[in-house]
Amino acid sequence: MGCRSYSDFMVKPNMASSPDVVMSFLLEMSKMIKPKADEEFKAIQDFKREKSGQRCVDLEPWDEAYYKAMMRSSASNLDSSVVASYFALPQCIEGLKMLVESLFGATFHSVPLATCESWHPDVLKIIIYLFHGDMGYMYLDLNSRAGKYPGCANFAIKGFWLAFVLVILQVVAIVCNFAGSHNSSTARLSHGEVGTLFHEFGHALHSLLSRTDYQHFSGTRVALDFAEMPSNLFEYYAWDYRVSRGFAKHYSTGEVIPKKLVESLQGGYVCRN
Ligand SMILES: [Zn+2]
């Protein structure tokens, strides 16, 4: 197929274009982050030493996630149910609304589903507007249930295109498996799930705000490595206190999420001294 290797074949349609480009990017980045990574590994190793009571401990690959979680919770008494109490699903959707308005001047609201349009009673449908023009529709099917598609993903159902004078609006669906609840109005998300929701919403918005002559060029129908860019940028907002303080409020008291809690979520364990 005219390729030197499987990686050559896989990378060719992407913006990176060749495995050499990917390799040099990885090597360059690894050089940049190595001092920080060494510092973090040392902090984890010290923590393991303290916990095990042994003077000499090696850090095994499986230790990293285990001790990191322990360090986070011991640094700030982080309890995942306390964190989740600030991230009720309707509040998180409000947060996305806030972002969409301030970034793009766009807005959205929920619309009723027609008979037989929905595949489950938990599915929400929203319409996005920009400058009073309809941009498209988004289905949100976020909570886990038996027999559901596993994992989290954005599905571009219909791409934008101009059919002579007719404008065909896009339709996308975000399908996730959030574990907290089976009901969208009462669900509370873990912080990881908030990041996932923001990530998938970034993909969905990439589709909905796109305007192309042909549907197969619209939205996320681009080189795979570029398709992950808007979603990754959006995911960062879930970690930024300037954003989370605007929507993350305690489900019963309405208290805004404390800054300290967000700092702990950001991995404050490394700087705990
Ligand atoms: Zn993605």
Coordinates of C-alpha atoms and ligand atoms in Angstrom, one line a residue:
M1 CA 0.0 0.0 0.0
G2 CA 3.0 2.2 -0.5
C3 CA 3.8 2.4 3.3
R4 CA 7.0 1.4 5.0
S5 CA 5.3 0.1 8.2
Y6 CA 1.9 -0.1 9.9
S7 CA 2.6 3.1 11.8
D8 CA 3.4 4.8 8.5
F9 CA 0.0 3.6 7.2
M10 CA -1.9 4.8 10.4
V11 CA -0.3 8.2 10.7
K12 CA -0.4 9.2 7.0
P13 CA -4.0 10.6 6.9
N14 CA -3.3 12.7 10.1
M15 CA -1.8 16.1 10.4
A16 CA 1.3 14.6 11.9
S17 CA 1.8 12.9 8.5
S18 CA 4.7 10.5 9.4
P19 CA 5.9 8.4 12.3
D20 CA 9.1 10.5 12.3
V21 CA 7.2 13.6 13.1
V22 CA 5.3 11.8 16.0
M23 CA 8.6 10.4 17.3
S24 CA 10.4 13.7 17.4
F25 CA 7.4 15.4 19.0
L26 CA 7.4 12.7 21.8
L27 CA 11.1 12.9 22.3
E28 CA 11.1 16.7 22.5
M29 CA 8.1 16.7 24.9
S30 CA 9.7 14.0 27.1
K31 CA 12.8 16.1 27.4
M32 CA 10.7 19.1 28.5
I33 CA 8.6 17.2 31.1
K34 CA 11.3 14.8 32.5
P35 CA 12.4 17.1 35.4
K36 CA 8.7 17.5 36.5
A37 CA 8.0 13.8 36.1
D38 CA 11.1 12.9 38.1
E39 CA 10.0 15.2 40.9
E40 CA 6.5 13.6 41.0
F41 CA 7.9 10.1 40.9
K42 CA 10.1 10.9 43.9
A43 CA 7.2 12.3 45.8
I44 CA 5.2 9.1 45.2
Q45 CA 8.2 7.0 46.2
D46 CA 8.6 8.9 49.4
F47 CA 5.0 8.5 50.1
K48 CA 5.2 4.7 49.5
R49 CA 8.3 4.6 51.8
E50 CA 6.3 6.4 54.6
K51 CA 3.3 4.1 54.2
S52 CA 5.2 0.8 54.0
G53 CA 7.6 1.7 56.8
Q54 CA 10.5 0.3 54.8
R55 CA 13.6 2.3 54.1
C56 CA 14.2 1.1 50.5
V57 CA 11.3 0.9 48.2
D58 CA 11.1 0.7 44.4
L59 CA 8.4 2.3 42.5
E60 CA 6.6 -0.3 40.3
P61 CA 4.4 0.8 37.3
W62 CA 1.2 -0.3 39.2
D63 CA 2.1 1.8 42.2
E64 CA 1.6 5.1 40.5
A65 CA -2.2 5.2 40.2
Y66 CA -2.6 3.6 43.6
Y67 CA -0.4 5.9 45.6
K68 CA -1.4 9.0 43.7
A69 CA -5.1 8.4 44.7
M70 CA -4.0 7.9 48.3
M71 CA -1.8 11.0 48.3
R72 CA -4.6 13.2 46.9
S73 CA -7.1 12.1 49.5
S74 CA -4.7 12.4 52.4
A75 CA -3.5 15.8 51.3
S76 CA -6.9 17.4 51.5
N77 CA -9.3 14.9 52.9
L78 CA -10.7 14.5 49.4
D79 CA -13.7 12.4 49.5
S80 CA -15.2 11.6 46.1
S81 CA -18.8 12.0 47.3
V82 CA -18.0 15.4 48.7
V83 CA -16.5 16.4 45.3
A84 CA -19.5 15.0 43.5
S85 CA -21.9 17.0 45.7
Y86 CA -20.7 20.1 43.7
F87 CA -21.2 18.6 40.3
A88 CA -24.9 17.9 39.9
L89 CA -25.5 17.1 36.3
P90 CA -27.9 20.0 35.6
Q91 CA -25.3 22.4 37.1
C92 CA -22.6 21.0 34.8
I93 CA -24.8 21.5 31.8
E94 CA -25.3 25.1 33.1
G95 CA -21.5 25.4 33.2
L96 CA -21.3 24.3 29.5
K97 CA -24.0 26.9 28.6
M98 CA -22.0 29.6 30.3
L99 CA -18.8 28.6 28.4
V100 CA -20.6 28.4 25.1
E101 CA -22.0 31.9 25.6
S102 CA -18.8 33.6 26.7
L103 CA -16.6 31.9 24.1
F104 CA -18.8 32.0 21.0
G105 CA -21.8 34.1 21.9
A106 CA -23.9 31.0 21.3
T107 CA -26.6 29.7 23.5
F108 CA -28.7 26.5 23.9
H109 CA -31.8 25.3 25.6
S110 CA -33.6 22.0 25.8
V111 CA -36.4 21.1 23.5
P112 CA -39.1 18.5 23.8
L113 CA -38.6 15.2 21.9
A114 CA -41.2 14.1 19.4
T115 CA -43.0 10.8 19.8
C116 CA -40.7 7.9 19.1
E117 CA -37.8 10.3 18.6
S118 CA -36.0 9.2 21.8
W119 CA -34.4 5.8 22.3
H120 CA -34.7 6.1 26.2
P121 CA -36.7 8.4 28.6
D122 CA -33.4 9.7 30.0
V123 CA -32.3 11.2 26.7
L124 CA -32.2 15.1 26.6
K125 CA -32.3 17.1 23.4
I126 CA -31.0 20.6 23.1
I127 CA -30.9 23.1 20.3
I128 CA -27.9 25.5 19.8
Y129 CA -28.3 29.0 18.5
L130 CA -25.7 31.5 17.3
F131 CA -26.8 35.1 16.4
H132 CA -30.4 33.9 16.4
G133 CA -29.7 31.3 13.8
D134 CA -30.2 27.6 14.6
M135 CA -26.9 25.7 14.4
G136 CA -28.1 22.2 15.2
Y137 CA -29.4 19.6 17.7
M138 CA -27.6 17.6 20.3
Y139 CA -28.9 14.5 22.1
L140 CA -27.5 13.9 25.6
D141 CA -27.7 10.3 26.8
L142 CA -25.4 10.4 29.8
N143 CA -26.2 7.9 32.5
S144 CA -25.3 4.3 32.6
R145 CA -27.9 1.5 32.3
A146 CA -27.9 -2.2 31.6
G147 CA -27.2 -3.1 27.9
K148 CA -26.0 0.4 26.9
Y149 CA -23.2 1.1 24.6
P150 CA -20.1 1.1 26.9
G151 CA -17.7 4.1 27.3
C152 CA -18.2 7.7 26.3
A153 CA -18.3 9.1 22.8
N154 CA -19.7 11.8 20.6
F155 CA -21.5 10.6 17.5
A156 CA -22.0 12.9 14.5
I157 CA -25.4 11.8 13.2
K158 CA -25.9 14.4 10.5
G159 CA -23.3 16.8 9.2
F160 CA -23.9 20.4 8.0
W161 CA -24.3 21.0 4.3
L162 CA -25.9 23.3 1.8
A163 CA -28.5 21.5 -0.4
F164 CA -29.1 24.3 -3.0
V165 CA -31.0 26.9 -0.9
L166 CA -31.7 24.5 1.9
V167 CA -29.5 24.4 4.9
I168 CA -29.3 21.0 6.5
L169 CA -28.6 21.4 10.2
Q170 CA -26.3 19.0 12.1
V171 CA -27.4 16.5 14.7
V172 CA -25.0 15.0 17.2
A173 CA -25.3 12.7 20.2
I174 CA -23.2 12.5 23.3
V175 CA -23.4 9.1 24.8
C176 CA -21.7 8.5 28.2
N177 CA -22.0 6.0 31.1
F178 CA -21.9 8.1 34.2
A179 CA -22.3 5.9 37.2
G180 CA -23.8 8.3 39.8
S181 CA -27.5 7.9 39.0
H182 CA -29.8 6.7 36.5
N183 CA -31.7 9.9 36.3
S184 CA -30.4 13.1 34.6
S185 CA -32.1 15.5 37.1
T186 CA -30.5 13.9 40.2
A187 CA -27.2 12.6 38.9
R188 CA -24.0 13.9 40.5
L189 CA -20.7 13.5 38.6
S190 CA -17.2 12.6 39.8
H191 CA -14.7 15.2 38.7
G192 CA -13.3 12.7 36.1
E193 CA -16.8 12.4 34.7
V194 CA -17.1 16.3 34.5
G195 CA -13.8 16.2 32.5
T196 CA -15.3 13.6 30.2
L197 CA -18.5 15.5 29.7
F198 CA -16.6 18.7 28.8
H199 CA -14.4 16.7 26.4
E200 CA -17.3 15.1 24.6
F201 CA -19.1 18.5 24.5
G202 CA -16.0 20.0 22.8
H203 CA -16.4 17.4 20.1
A204 CA -20.1 18.0 19.8
L205 CA -19.6 21.8 19.5
H206 CA -16.9 21.3 16.9
S207 CA -19.6 19.7 14.8
L208 CA -22.4 22.0 15.6
L209 CA -20.5 25.3 15.0
S210 CA -19.0 24.1 11.7
R211 CA -20.3 25.4 8.4
T212 CA -19.1 23.6 5.2
D213 CA -20.5 23.1 1.7
Y214 CA -20.3 19.3 2.0
Q215 CA -21.3 17.2 5.0
H216 CA -18.2 15.0 4.8
F217 CA -16.0 18.0 5.6
S218 CA -18.1 19.2 8.5
G219 CA -17.2 19.2 12.2
T220 CA -15.2 16.3 13.5
R221 CA -14.8 14.8 10.0
V222 CA -11.3 16.0 9.8
A223 CA -7.8 14.5 10.4
L224 CA -8.1 12.3 13.5
D225 CA -5.3 14.1 15.5
F226 CA -6.9 17.5 14.8
A227 CA -10.4 16.2 15.8
E228 CA -9.1 15.8 19.4
M229 CA -8.0 19.4 19.7
P230 CA -11.3 21.3 20.5
S231 CA -12.3 18.5 22.9
N232 CA -9.0 18.6 24.8
L233 CA -9.2 22.4 25.1
F234 CA -12.7 22.1 26.4
E235 CA -11.6 19.4 28.9
Y236 CA -9.1 21.9 30.4
Y237 CA -12.0 24.2 31.4
A238 CA -13.2 21.5 33.8
W239 CA -9.9 21.9 35.7
D240 CA -9.9 25.7 35.8
Y241 CA -11.3 27.3 38.9
R242 CA -12.2 30.5 37.0
V243 CA -14.7 28.3 35.1
S244 CA -15.8 25.8 37.9
R245 CA -16.6 28.6 40.4
G246 CA -19.3 29.8 38.0
F247 CA -21.3 26.6 38.0
A248 CA -20.0 24.0 40.6
K249 CA -22.3 24.7 43.5
H250 CA -23.3 22.3 46.3
Y251 CA -26.5 20.5 45.3
S252 CA -28.3 21.3 48.6
T253 CA -26.6 24.5 50.1
G254 CA -25.8 26.2 46.9
E255 CA -22.2 26.9 48.2
V256 CA -19.7 27.6 45.5
I257 CA -16.9 24.9 45.2
P258 CA -14.0 25.9 47.5
K259 CA -10.8 26.9 45.6
K260 CA -8.8 24.6 47.8
L261 CA -10.8 21.6 46.7
V262 CA -10.2 22.4 43.0
E263 CA -6.5 22.8 43.7
S264 CA -6.5 19.4 45.3
L265 CA -8.2 18.0 42.3
Q266 CA -5.5 19.5 40.1
G267 CA -3.0 17.3 42.0
G268 CA -2.0 19.6 44.8
Y269 CA -0.3 16.5 46.4
V270 CA 3.0 17.3 44.7
C271 CA 3.2 20.7 46.4
R272 CA 1.7 19.6 49.7
N273 CA 4.8 20.7 51.5
Ligands
ZN1 ZN -12.1 12.8 22.1

